[in-house]
Amino acid sequence: MDIFLQQIINGLVLGSIYALIALGYTMVYGVLGLINFAHGDVLMIGALAAYSAMSALSGVAPGLPGWVLLTAGLLTAIPVCMAVSFSIERIAYRPLRNAPRLAPLITAIGVSITLQTLAMIIWGRSYLIFPTTLPVEPVDLITFPPSAGIDYVRTVSITPIQILIVSVSMLLMIALTLIINKTRIGKAMRATAESPAIASLMGINPNTVIAATFMIGGGLAGVAGVMVAANYSVAHFYMGFIPGLKAFTAAVVGGIGNIYGAMLGGLLLGLVESLGGGYLGQLTGGVFGSNYQDIFAFAVLILVLTLRPSGLLGEKVSDRA
């Protein structure tokens, strides 16, 4: 039971990060019908920008509390990622909006490689130690006393940064839901997703809506990048590839184009990965484990696409007029 509960907590932490990233994929696809494969690298830019800001602040004022450094990192990463996402849409995708679908897809891959190369030039190839000073001691949530065959105390625990990741992710997901459903820009996004042509006849500027969608997704990716770097204590130029690929998997599993599907898919993928990796490691005596948890993520993708190609919650994007 203790292993099961611990893996559930680990899965929720992973899933919260995947859900934040997946929201960027699904929002852009819902409004534009485009898979932005550079989205994971926007996450990486956010993490490295936060690293630079936090390192500079630590050098100027040593001994600052961890939450101050992390706040500075977030306040740097969010606008940087929003600006990068806006630039990507304006420079790379907008000129290809009426091009065949393959052209933006190839462009997205090119943008991804370009961002990785620029990050490698600016920050180098080495792993960078993320300068957070948050407490690392885990907080025990549940304690299991010794029992038959087990002569030691077992605990289910969570670290302060993991609590922060889950809390911030949930708050941002709630905030995004309110923005999409209750605000003027959210209504414009939904109208543009239904039909850009008809939305423009109603006084909505599709270019503005699409740019805003990219920027909101970029801001979420910036938060996710800081959280990933803080959770693993490292940042590097290639760190966005695997989380981006898994978040895309989560968006597809949940039903790409559906923000609730992205949230569900992200949390589900994190739980499947964590439970699969944890129990596989236990059953094989540690021979297999967390290093093989990627298998479960993509096995779920294959299974869902085979049984339900539209994803668990389907797709809410209609044919465009």
PDB file of C-alpha atoms in Angstrom:
ATOM      1  CA  MET A   1       0.000   0.000   0.000  1.00  0.00           C
ATOM      2  CA  ASP A   2       2.815   2.427   0.842  1.00  0.00           C
ATOM      3  CA  ILE A   3       4.434   1.894  -2.569  1.00  0.00           C
ATOM      4  CA  PHE A   4       1.082   2.361  -4.316  1.00  0.00           C
ATOM      5  CA  LEU A   5       0.310   5.641  -2.516  1.00  0.00           C
ATOM      6  CA  GLN A   6       3.840   6.948  -3.058  1.00  0.00           C
ATOM      7  CA  GLN A   7       3.628   6.255  -6.778  1.00  0.00           C
ATOM      8  CA  ILE A   8       0.209   7.950  -6.912  1.00  0.00           C
ATOM      9  CA  ILE A   9       1.770  11.112  -5.455  1.00  0.00           C
ATOM     10  CA  ASN A  10       4.739  10.903  -7.833  1.00  0.00           C
ATOM     11  CA  GLY A  11       2.316  10.376 -10.714  1.00  0.00           C
ATOM     12  CA  LEU A  12       0.260  13.426  -9.787  1.00  0.00           C
ATOM     13  CA  VAL A  13       3.423  15.546  -9.750  1.00  0.00           C
ATOM     14  CA  LEU A  14       4.504  14.266 -13.177  1.00  0.00           C
ATOM     15  CA  GLY A  15       0.973  14.488 -14.524  1.00  0.00           C
ATOM     16  CA  SER A  16       0.572  18.094 -13.380  1.00  0.00           C
ATOM     17  CA  ILE A  17       3.634  19.085 -15.399  1.00  0.00           C
ATOM     18  CA  TYR A  18       2.486  17.133 -18.461  1.00  0.00           C
ATOM     19  CA  ALA A  19      -0.960  18.721 -18.231  1.00  0.00           C
ATOM     20  CA  LEU A  20       0.469  22.264 -18.183  1.00  0.00           C
ATOM     21  CA  ILE A  21       2.548  21.572 -21.287  1.00  0.00           C
ATOM     22  CA  ALA A  22      -0.251  19.665 -23.028  1.00  0.00           C
ATOM     23  CA  LEU A  23      -2.555  22.676 -22.657  1.00  0.00           C
ATOM     24  CA  GLY A  24      -0.252  24.648 -24.956  1.00  0.00           C
ATOM     25  CA  TYR A  25      -0.423  21.944 -27.623  1.00  0.00           C
ATOM     26  CA  THR A  26      -4.175  21.540 -27.421  1.00  0.00           C
ATOM     27  CA  MET A  27      -4.971  25.288 -27.392  1.00  0.00           C
ATOM     28  CA  VAL A  28      -2.927  25.939 -30.522  1.00  0.00           C
ATOM     29  CA  TYR A  29      -4.403  22.916 -32.273  1.00  0.00           C
ATOM     30  CA  GLY A  30      -7.916  23.878 -31.259  1.00  0.00           C
ATOM     31  CA  VAL A  31      -7.619  27.398 -32.644  1.00  0.00           C
ATOM     32  CA  LEU A  32      -5.263  26.883 -35.577  1.00  0.00           C
ATOM     33  CA  GLY A  33      -5.319  23.151 -36.360  1.00  0.00           C
ATOM     34  CA  LEU A  34      -1.518  23.098 -36.024  1.00  0.00           C
ATOM     35  CA  ILE A  35       0.754  20.799 -33.987  1.00  0.00           C
ATOM     36  CA  ASN A  36       3.430  23.086 -32.564  1.00  0.00           C
ATOM     37  CA  PHE A  37       6.308  20.654 -32.090  1.00  0.00           C
ATOM     38  CA  ALA A  38       8.531  23.524 -30.895  1.00  0.00           C
ATOM     39  CA  HIS A  39       6.407  23.892 -27.751  1.00  0.00           C
ATOM     40  CA  GLY A  40       8.644  21.630 -25.658  1.00  0.00           C
ATOM     41  CA  ASP A  41      11.637  23.782 -26.536  1.00  0.00           C
ATOM     42  CA  VAL A  42       9.793  26.890 -25.369  1.00  0.00           C
ATOM     43  CA  LEU A  43       9.684  25.113 -21.987  1.00  0.00           C
ATOM     44  CA  MET A  44      13.458  24.666 -22.184  1.00  0.00           C
ATOM     45  CA  ILE A  45      14.017  28.363 -22.975  1.00  0.00           C
ATOM     46  CA  GLY A  46      11.901  29.273 -19.946  1.00  0.00           C
ATOM     47  CA  ALA A  47      13.903  27.022 -17.644  1.00  0.00           C
ATOM     48  CA  LEU A  48      17.237  28.395 -18.871  1.00  0.00           C
ATOM     49  CA  ALA A  49      16.038  32.011 -18.704  1.00  0.00           C
ATOM     50  CA  ALA A  50      14.911  31.368 -15.120  1.00  0.00           C
ATOM     51  CA  TYR A  51      18.316  29.805 -14.392  1.00  0.00           C
ATOM     52  CA  SER A  52      20.081  32.953 -15.616  1.00  0.00           C
ATOM     53  CA  ALA A  53      17.823  35.270 -13.607  1.00  0.00           C
ATOM     54  CA  MET A  54      18.109  33.210 -10.434  1.00  0.00           C
ATOM     55  CA  SER A  55      21.896  32.882 -10.771  1.00  0.00           C
ATOM     56  CA  ALA A  56      22.270  36.629 -11.301  1.00  0.00           C
ATOM     57  CA  LEU A  57      20.049  37.399  -8.332  1.00  0.00           C
ATOM     58  CA  SER A  58      21.966  34.941  -6.142  1.00  0.00           C
ATOM     59  CA  GLY A  59      25.222  36.650  -7.126  1.00  0.00           C
ATOM     60  CA  VAL A  60      23.923  40.129  -6.331  1.00  0.00           C
ATOM     61  CA  ALA A  61      22.150  39.196  -3.087  1.00  0.00           C
ATOM     62  CA  PRO A  62      23.462  35.910  -1.652  1.00  0.00           C
ATOM     63  CA  GLY A  63      21.363  34.092   0.904  1.00  0.00           C
ATOM     64  CA  LEU A  64      17.950  34.993  -0.470  1.00  0.00           C
ATOM     65  CA  PRO A  65      15.132  32.604   0.485  1.00  0.00           C
ATOM     66  CA  GLY A  66      14.312  29.875  -2.027  1.00  0.00           C
ATOM     67  CA  TRP A  67      10.819  31.175  -2.693  1.00  0.00           C
ATOM     68  CA  VAL A  68      12.211  34.585  -3.669  1.00  0.00           C
ATOM     69  CA  LEU A  69      14.585  33.018  -6.181  1.00  0.00           C
ATOM     70  CA  LEU A  70      11.862  30.779  -7.583  1.00  0.00           C
ATOM     71  CA  THR A  71       9.474  33.715  -7.906  1.00  0.00           C
ATOM     72  CA  ALA A  72      12.143  35.680  -9.758  1.00  0.00           C
ATOM     73  CA  GLY A  73      12.676  32.697 -12.038  1.00  0.00           C
ATOM     74  CA  LEU A  74       8.967  32.433 -12.810  1.00  0.00           C
ATOM     75  CA  LEU A  75       8.627  36.183 -13.405  1.00  0.00           C
ATOM     76  CA  THR A  76      11.477  35.899 -15.912  1.00  0.00           C
ATOM     77  CA  ALA A  77      10.438  32.656 -17.604  1.00  0.00           C
ATOM     78  CA  ILE A  78       6.796  33.568 -18.235  1.00  0.00           C
ATOM     79  CA  PRO A  79       7.329  36.790 -20.271  1.00  0.00           C
ATOM     80  CA  VAL A  80      10.343  35.297 -22.067  1.00  0.00           C
ATOM     81  CA  CYS A  81       8.339  32.230 -23.141  1.00  0.00           C
ATOM     82  CA  MET A  82       5.371  34.377 -24.128  1.00  0.00           C
ATOM     83  CA  ALA A  83       7.654  36.533 -26.291  1.00  0.00           C
ATOM     84  CA  VAL A  84       9.306  33.456 -27.849  1.00  0.00           C
ATOM     85  CA  SER A  85       5.921  31.879 -28.618  1.00  0.00           C
ATOM     86  CA  PHE A  86       4.619  35.128 -30.117  1.00  0.00           C
ATOM     87  CA  SER A  87       7.740  35.406 -32.297  1.00  0.00           C
ATOM     88  CA  ILE A  88       7.412  31.791 -33.453  1.00  0.00           C
ATOM     89  CA  GLU A  89       3.808  32.337 -34.487  1.00  0.00           C
ATOM     90  CA  ARG A  90       4.506  35.658 -36.202  1.00  0.00           C
ATOM     91  CA  ILE A  91       7.686  34.662 -38.035  1.00  0.00           C
ATOM     92  CA  ALA A  92       7.359  30.927 -38.691  1.00  0.00           C
ATOM     93  CA  TYR A  93       3.683  29.963 -38.705  1.00  0.00           C
ATOM     94  CA  ARG A  94       1.619  32.951 -39.823  1.00  0.00           C
ATOM     95  CA  PRO A  95       3.128  33.101 -43.350  1.00  0.00           C
ATOM     96  CA  LEU A  96       2.260  29.393 -43.767  1.00  0.00           C
ATOM     97  CA  ARG A  97      -1.307  29.594 -42.503  1.00  0.00           C
ATOM     98  CA  ASN A  98      -2.804  28.799 -45.917  1.00  0.00           C
ATOM     99  CA  ALA A  99      -0.024  26.443 -46.969  1.00  0.00           C
ATOM    100  CA  PRO A 100      -0.450  22.639 -47.171  1.00  0.00           C
ATOM    101  CA  ARG A 101      -0.522  21.015 -43.726  1.00  0.00           C
ATOM    102  CA  LEU A 102       2.890  19.421 -44.174  1.00  0.00           C
ATOM    103  CA  ALA A 103       4.660  22.810 -44.475  1.00  0.00           C
ATOM    104  CA  PRO A 104       3.867  24.081 -40.934  1.00  0.00           C
ATOM    105  CA  LEU A 105       4.708  20.644 -39.522  1.00  0.00           C
ATOM    106  CA  ILE A 106       8.171  20.653 -41.084  1.00  0.00           C
ATOM    107  CA  THR A 107       8.606  24.277 -40.025  1.00  0.00           C
ATOM    108  CA  ALA A 108       7.756  23.356 -36.419  1.00  0.00           C
ATOM    109  CA  ILE A 109      10.502  20.731 -36.411  1.00  0.00           C
ATOM    110  CA  GLY A 110      12.912  23.310 -37.849  1.00  0.00           C
ATOM    111  CA  VAL A 111      11.955  25.847 -35.178  1.00  0.00           C
ATOM    112  CA  SER A 112      12.537  23.198 -32.498  1.00  0.00           C
ATOM    113  CA  ILE A 113      16.056  22.468 -33.763  1.00  0.00           C
ATOM    114  CA  THR A 114      16.773  26.194 -34.064  1.00  0.00           C
ATOM    115  CA  LEU A 115      15.741  26.866 -30.448  1.00  0.00           C
ATOM    116  CA  GLN A 116      17.855  23.972 -29.196  1.00  0.00           C
ATOM    117  CA  THR A 117      20.882  25.207 -31.131  1.00  0.00           C
ATOM    118  CA  LEU A 118      20.470  28.792 -29.916  1.00  0.00           C
ATOM    119  CA  ALA A 119      20.140  27.571 -26.331  1.00  0.00           C
ATOM    120  CA  MET A 120      23.278  25.457 -26.729  1.00  0.00           C
ATOM    121  CA  ILE A 121      25.188  28.493 -28.047  1.00  0.00           C
ATOM    122  CA  ILE A 122      23.952  30.798 -25.260  1.00  0.00           C
ATOM    123  CA  TRP A 123      24.002  28.461 -22.242  1.00  0.00           C
ATOM    124  CA  GLY A 124      26.371  25.719 -23.388  1.00  0.00           C
ATOM    125  CA  ARG A 125      26.014  21.945 -23.694  1.00  0.00           C
ATOM    126  CA  SER A 126      26.580  21.068 -20.035  1.00  0.00           C
ATOM    127  CA  TYR A 127      23.938  20.340 -17.424  1.00  0.00           C
ATOM    128  CA  LEU A 128      23.389  23.450 -15.299  1.00  0.00           C
ATOM    129  CA  ILE A 129      22.615  23.129 -11.598  1.00  0.00           C
ATOM    130  CA  PHE A 130      19.352  24.946 -10.985  1.00  0.00           C
ATOM    131  CA  PRO A 131      19.969  27.464  -8.166  1.00  0.00           C
ATOM    132  CA  THR A 132      16.983  26.784  -5.912  1.00  0.00           C
ATOM    133  CA  THR A 133      17.371  26.756  -2.155  1.00  0.00           C
ATOM    134  CA  LEU A 134      13.952  25.387  -1.312  1.00  0.00           C
ATOM    135  CA  PRO A 135      13.832  22.748   1.444  1.00  0.00           C
ATOM    136  CA  VAL A 136      14.538  19.283   0.068  1.00  0.00           C
ATOM    137  CA  GLU A 137      13.531  17.273   3.115  1.00  0.00           C
ATOM    138  CA  PRO A 138      10.371  15.297   2.294  1.00  0.00           C
ATOM    139  CA  VAL A 139       7.216  15.810   4.308  1.00  0.00           C
ATOM    140  CA  ASP A 140       5.770  12.548   5.640  1.00  0.00           C
ATOM    141  CA  LEU A 141       2.064  12.282   4.835  1.00  0.00           C
ATOM    142  CA  ILE A 142       1.317   8.757   6.062  1.00  0.00           C
ATOM    143  CA  THR A 143       3.356   6.419   8.269  1.00  0.00           C
ATOM    144  CA  PHE A 144       2.929   2.639   8.201  1.00  0.00           C
ATOM    145  CA  PRO A 145       4.195   0.850  11.325  1.00  0.00           C
ATOM    146  CA  PRO A 146       6.098  -2.459  11.128  1.00  0.00           C
ATOM    147  CA  SER A 147       3.898  -5.380  10.174  1.00  0.00           C
ATOM    148  CA  ALA A 148       4.151  -9.083   9.476  1.00  0.00           C
ATOM    149  CA  GLY A 149       7.291  -9.730   7.446  1.00  0.00           C
ATOM    150  CA  ILE A 150       8.310  -6.057   7.482  1.00  0.00           C
ATOM    151  CA  ASP A 151      10.344  -4.872  10.461  1.00  0.00           C
ATOM    152  CA  TYR A 152      10.773  -1.193   9.528  1.00  0.00           C
ATOM    153  CA  VAL A 153       8.597   1.921   9.415  1.00  0.00           C
ATOM    154  CA  ARG A 154       7.367   2.889   5.950  1.00  0.00           C
ATOM    155  CA  THR A 155       6.278   6.373   4.959  1.00  0.00           C
ATOM    156  CA  VAL A 156       4.485   8.083   2.105  1.00  0.00           C
ATOM    157  CA  SER A 157       6.126  11.462   1.560  1.00  0.00           C
ATOM    158  CA  ILE A 158       6.225  14.490  -0.722  1.00  0.00           C
ATOM    159  CA  THR A 159       8.828  17.233  -1.063  1.00  0.00           C
ATOM    160  CA  PRO A 160       8.036  20.958  -0.774  1.00  0.00           C
ATOM    161  CA  ILE A 161       8.804  21.530  -4.470  1.00  0.00           C
ATOM    162  CA  GLN A 162       6.401  18.725  -5.421  1.00  0.00           C
ATOM    163  CA  ILE A 163       3.674  20.324  -3.297  1.00  0.00           C
ATOM    164  CA  LEU A 164       4.383  23.602  -5.099  1.00  0.00           C
ATOM    165  CA  ILE A 165       4.247  21.923  -8.533  1.00  0.00           C
ATOM    166  CA  VAL A 166       0.856  20.318  -7.907  1.00  0.00           C
ATOM    167  CA  SER A 167      -0.602  23.447  -6.287  1.00  0.00           C
ATOM    168  CA  VAL A 168       0.572  25.886  -8.971  1.00  0.00           C
ATOM    169  CA  SER A 169      -0.457  23.530 -11.780  1.00  0.00           C
ATOM    170  CA  MET A 170      -3.965  23.089 -10.403  1.00  0.00           C
ATOM    171  CA  LEU A 171      -4.388  26.838  -9.885  1.00  0.00           C
ATOM    172  CA  LEU A 172      -3.229  27.572 -13.429  1.00  0.00           C
ATOM    173  CA  MET A 173      -5.530  24.936 -14.898  1.00  0.00           C
ATOM    174  CA  ILE A 174      -8.492  26.420 -13.021  1.00  0.00           C
ATOM    175  CA  ALA A 175      -7.483  29.923 -14.127  1.00  0.00           C
ATOM    176  CA  LEU A 176      -7.208  28.831 -17.760  1.00  0.00           C
ATOM    177  CA  THR A 177     -10.636  27.192 -17.612  1.00  0.00           C
ATOM    178  CA  LEU A 178     -12.121  30.432 -16.308  1.00  0.00           C
ATOM    179  CA  ILE A 179     -10.338  32.453 -19.000  1.00  0.00           C
ATOM    180  CA  ILE A 180     -11.616  30.191 -21.781  1.00  0.00           C
ATOM    181  CA  ASN A 181     -15.196  30.079 -20.494  1.00  0.00           C
ATOM    182  CA  LYS A 182     -15.764  33.483 -18.866  1.00  0.00           C
ATOM    183  CA  THR A 183     -13.615  36.136 -20.533  1.00  0.00           C
ATOM    184  CA  ARG A 184     -13.869  38.043 -23.797  1.00  0.00           C
ATOM    185  CA  ILE A 185     -10.613  36.617 -25.170  1.00  0.00           C
ATOM    186  CA  GLY A 186     -11.767  33.105 -24.223  1.00  0.00           C
ATOM    187  CA  LYS A 187     -15.003  33.547 -26.161  1.00  0.00           C
ATOM    188  CA  ALA A 188     -12.994  34.865 -29.104  1.00  0.00           C
ATOM    189  CA  MET A 189     -10.767  31.786 -28.961  1.00  0.00           C
ATOM    190  CA  ARG A 190     -13.768  29.471 -29.010  1.00  0.00           C
ATOM    191  CA  ALA A 191     -15.315  31.383 -31.904  1.00  0.00           C
ATOM    192  CA  THR A 192     -12.060  31.290 -33.873  1.00  0.00           C
ATOM    193  CA  ALA A 193     -11.729  27.567 -33.198  1.00  0.00           C
ATOM    194  CA  GLU A 194     -15.187  27.010 -34.678  1.00  0.00           C
ATOM    195  CA  SER A 195     -14.563  29.116 -37.813  1.00  0.00           C
ATOM    196  CA  PRO A 196     -11.986  31.879 -38.290  1.00  0.00           C
ATOM    197  CA  ALA A 197     -13.912  33.242 -41.258  1.00  0.00           C
ATOM    198  CA  ILE A 198     -17.200  33.588 -39.389  1.00  0.00           C
ATOM    199  CA  ALA A 199     -15.394  34.916 -36.301  1.00  0.00           C
ATOM    200  CA  SER A 200     -13.856  37.682 -38.396  1.00  0.00           C
ATOM    201  CA  LEU A 201     -17.330  38.657 -39.647  1.00  0.00           C
ATOM    202  CA  MET A 202     -18.353  39.097 -36.000  1.00  0.00           C
ATOM    203  CA  GLY A 203     -15.583  41.641 -35.391  1.00  0.00           C
ATOM    204  CA  ILE A 204     -12.961  39.232 -34.035  1.00  0.00           C
ATOM    205  CA  ASN A 205      -9.419  39.567 -35.348  1.00  0.00           C
ATOM    206  CA  PRO A 206      -8.204  35.960 -35.824  1.00  0.00           C
ATOM    207  CA  ASN A 207      -4.551  37.058 -35.937  1.00  0.00           C
ATOM    208  CA  THR A 208      -4.850  38.667 -32.498  1.00  0.00           C
ATOM    209  CA  VAL A 209      -6.646  35.631 -31.071  1.00  0.00           C
ATOM    210  CA  ILE A 210      -4.091  33.192 -32.473  1.00  0.00           C
ATOM    211  CA  ALA A 211      -1.191  35.295 -31.173  1.00  0.00           C
ATOM    212  CA  ALA A 212      -2.843  35.454 -27.731  1.00  0.00           C
ATOM    213  CA  THR A 213      -3.310  31.674 -27.778  1.00  0.00           C
ATOM    214  CA  PHE A 214       0.373  31.122 -28.516  1.00  0.00           C
ATOM    215  CA  MET A 215       1.348  33.553 -25.761  1.00  0.00           C
ATOM    216  CA  ILE A 216      -0.888  31.935 -23.134  1.00  0.00           C
ATOM    217  CA  GLY A 217       0.453  28.507 -24.067  1.00  0.00           C
ATOM    218  CA  GLY A 218       3.989  29.867 -23.918  1.00  0.00           C
ATOM    219  CA  GLY A 219       3.409  31.296 -20.439  1.00  0.00           C
ATOM    220  CA  LEU A 220       2.172  27.904 -19.217  1.00  0.00           C
ATOM    221  CA  ALA A 221       5.230  26.251 -20.779  1.00  0.00           C
ATOM    222  CA  GLY A 222       7.460  28.740 -18.965  1.00  0.00           C
ATOM    223  CA  VAL A 223       5.943  27.779 -15.613  1.00  0.00           C
ATOM    224  CA  ALA A 224       6.298  24.077 -16.477  1.00  0.00           C
ATOM    225  CA  GLY A 225       9.943  24.593 -17.458  1.00  0.00           C
ATOM    226  CA  VAL A 226      10.792  26.191 -14.114  1.00  0.00           C
ATOM    227  CA  MET A 227       8.945  23.424 -12.273  1.00  0.00           C
ATOM    228  CA  VAL A 228      10.754  20.663 -14.183  1.00  0.00           C
ATOM    229  CA  ALA A 229      14.142  22.275 -13.577  1.00  0.00           C
ATOM    230  CA  ALA A 230      13.381  22.855  -9.886  1.00  0.00           C
ATOM    231  CA  ASN A 231      12.101  19.291  -9.420  1.00  0.00           C
ATOM    232  CA  TYR A 232      15.191  17.678 -10.968  1.00  0.00           C
ATOM    233  CA  SER A 233      17.628  20.483  -9.983  1.00  0.00           C
ATOM    234  CA  VAL A 234      19.121  20.698 -13.493  1.00  0.00           C
ATOM    235  CA  ALA A 235      18.512  22.570 -16.737  1.00  0.00           C
ATOM    236  CA  HIS A 236      20.036  21.977 -20.179  1.00  0.00           C
ATOM    237  CA  PHE A 237      19.413  22.734 -23.839  1.00  0.00           C
ATOM    238  CA  TYR A 238      17.778  19.359 -24.612  1.00  0.00           C
ATOM    239  CA  MET A 239      15.507  19.166 -21.565  1.00  0.00           C
ATOM    240  CA  GLY A 240      12.321  20.113 -23.421  1.00  0.00           C
ATOM    241  CA  PHE A 241      12.262  17.256 -25.936  1.00  0.00           C
ATOM    242  CA  ILE A 242      11.010  14.339 -23.812  1.00  0.00           C
ATOM    243  CA  PRO A 243       8.526  16.344 -21.666  1.00  0.00           C
ATOM    244  CA  GLY A 244       7.235  17.978 -24.856  1.00  0.00           C
ATOM    245  CA  LEU A 245       6.792  14.630 -26.577  1.00  0.00           C
ATOM    246  CA  LYS A 246       5.011  13.148 -23.563  1.00  0.00           C
ATOM    247  CA  ALA A 247       2.789  16.213 -23.203  1.00  0.00           C
ATOM    248  CA  PHE A 248       1.837  15.881 -26.864  1.00  0.00           C
ATOM    249  CA  THR A 249       1.018  12.240 -26.116  1.00  0.00           C
ATOM    250  CA  ALA A 250      -1.127  13.396 -23.181  1.00  0.00           C
ATOM    251  CA  ALA A 251      -2.978  15.880 -25.409  1.00  0.00           C
ATOM    252  CA  VAL A 252      -3.693  13.182 -27.983  1.00  0.00           C
ATOM    253  CA  VAL A 253      -4.763  10.662 -25.333  1.00  0.00           C
ATOM    254  CA  GLY A 254      -7.159  13.173 -23.766  1.00  0.00           C
ATOM    255  CA  GLY A 255      -8.472  14.413 -27.112  1.00  0.00           C
ATOM    256  CA  ILE A 256      -6.399  17.103 -28.780  1.00  0.00           C
ATOM    257  CA  GLY A 257      -8.283  20.355 -29.127  1.00  0.00           C
ATOM    258  CA  ASN A 258     -10.063  19.810 -25.801  1.00  0.00           C
ATOM    259  CA  ILE A 259      -8.522  21.594 -22.789  1.00  0.00           C
ATOM    260  CA  TYR A 260     -10.205  19.232 -20.324  1.00  0.00           C
ATOM    261  CA  GLY A 261      -8.829  16.329 -22.329  1.00  0.00           C
ATOM    262  CA  ALA A 262      -5.306  17.789 -22.054  1.00  0.00           C
ATOM    263  CA  MET A 263      -5.653  18.016 -18.261  1.00  0.00           C
ATOM    264  CA  LEU A 264      -7.056  14.493 -17.991  1.00  0.00           C
ATOM    265  CA  GLY A 265      -4.492  13.080 -20.397  1.00  0.00           C
ATOM    266  CA  GLY A 266      -1.589  14.691 -18.546  1.00  0.00           C
ATOM    267  CA  LEU A 267      -2.661  13.426 -15.127  1.00  0.00           C
ATOM    268  CA  LEU A 268      -3.459   9.958 -16.511  1.00  0.00           C
ATOM    269  CA  LEU A 269      -0.104   9.705 -18.278  1.00  0.00           C
ATOM    270  CA  GLY A 270       1.791  10.744 -15.147  1.00  0.00           C
ATOM    271  CA  LEU A 271      -0.036   8.146 -13.047  1.00  0.00           C
ATOM    272  CA  VAL A 272       0.503   5.373 -15.602  1.00  0.00           C
ATOM    273  CA  GLU A 273       4.205   6.194 -15.884  1.00  0.00           C
ATOM    274  CA  SER A 274       4.763   6.349 -12.159  1.00  0.00           C
ATOM    275  CA  LEU A 275       2.778   3.246 -11.266  1.00  0.00           C
ATOM    276  CA  GLY A 276       4.201   1.260 -14.180  1.00  0.00           C
ATOM    277  CA  GLY A 277       7.809   2.244 -13.488  1.00  0.00           C
ATOM    278  CA  GLY A 278       7.466   1.717  -9.721  1.00  0.00           C
ATOM    279  CA  TYR A 279       5.869  -1.704  -9.887  1.00  0.00           C
ATOM    280  CA  LEU A 280       8.068  -2.901 -12.745  1.00  0.00           C
ATOM    281  CA  GLY A 281      11.118  -2.009 -10.678  1.00  0.00           C
ATOM    282  CA  GLN A 282       9.700  -3.872  -7.671  1.00  0.00           C
ATOM    283  CA  LEU A 283       8.765  -6.990  -9.656  1.00  0.00           C
ATOM    284  CA  THR A 284      12.166  -7.196 -11.357  1.00  0.00           C
ATOM    285  CA  GLY A 285      14.230  -6.449  -8.261  1.00  0.00           C
ATOM    286  CA  GLY A 286      15.377  -3.088  -9.590  1.00  0.00           C
ATOM    287  CA  VAL A 287      16.632  -4.401 -12.939  1.00  0.00           C
ATOM    288  CA  PHE A 288      13.865  -2.476 -14.692  1.00  0.00           C
ATOM    289  CA  GLY A 289      12.190   0.579 -13.260  1.00  0.00           C
ATOM    290  CA  SER A 290      12.029   4.329 -13.730  1.00  0.00           C
ATOM    291  CA  ASN A 291      14.440   4.197 -16.678  1.00  0.00           C
ATOM    292  CA  TYR A 292      11.822   2.212 -18.579  1.00  0.00           C
ATOM    293  CA  GLN A 293       8.741   4.198 -17.625  1.00  0.00           C
ATOM    294  CA  ASP A 294       8.651   5.863 -21.063  1.00  0.00           C
ATOM    295  CA  ILE A 295       7.419   2.530 -22.418  1.00  0.00           C
ATOM    296  CA  PHE A 296       4.165   2.900 -20.510  1.00  0.00           C
ATOM    297  CA  ALA A 297       3.464   6.409 -21.798  1.00  0.00           C
ATOM    298  CA  PHE A 298       3.667   5.426 -25.438  1.00  0.00           C
ATOM    299  CA  ALA A 299       1.963   2.071 -24.866  1.00  0.00           C
ATOM    300  CA  VAL A 300      -1.020   4.041 -23.530  1.00  0.00           C
ATOM    301  CA  LEU A 301      -0.901   6.253 -26.631  1.00  0.00           C
ATOM    302  CA  ILE A 302      -1.004   3.240 -28.955  1.00  0.00           C
ATOM    303  CA  LEU A 303      -3.810   1.638 -26.952  1.00  0.00           C
ATOM    304  CA  VAL A 304      -5.985   4.765 -26.883  1.00  0.00           C
ATOM    305  CA  LEU A 305      -5.456   5.549 -30.576  1.00  0.00           C
ATOM    306  CA  THR A 306      -6.322   1.957 -31.448  1.00  0.00           C
ATOM    307  CA  LEU A 307      -9.525   1.837 -29.390  1.00  0.00           C
ATOM    308  CA  ARG A 308     -10.575   5.503 -29.542  1.00  0.00           C
ATOM    309  CA  PRO A 309      -8.723   7.510 -32.216  1.00  0.00           C
ATOM    310  CA  SER A 310     -10.330  10.819 -31.164  1.00  0.00           C
ATOM    311  CA  GLY A 311      -8.987  10.519 -27.599  1.00  0.00           C
ATOM    312  CA  LEU A 312     -10.734   9.895 -24.300  1.00  0.00           C
ATOM    313  CA  LEU A 313     -12.819  13.080 -24.374  1.00  0.00           C
ATOM    314  CA  GLY A 314     -13.026  13.377 -28.141  1.00  0.00           C
ATOM    315  CA  GLU A 315     -12.222  16.464 -30.123  1.00  0.00           C
ATOM    316  CA  LYS A 316     -14.245  19.664 -29.885  1.00  0.00           C
ATOM    317  CA  VAL A 317     -12.881  21.261 -33.022  1.00  0.00           C
ATOM    318  CA  SER A 318     -15.424  21.390 -35.830  1.00  0.00           C
ATOM    319  CA  ASP A 319     -14.751  21.549 -39.556  1.00  0.00           C
ATOM    320  CA  ARG A 320     -13.674  25.057 -40.442  1.00  0.00           C
ATOM    321  CA  ALA A 321     -15.698  27.186 -42.775  1.00  0.00           C
TER     322      ALA A 321
END
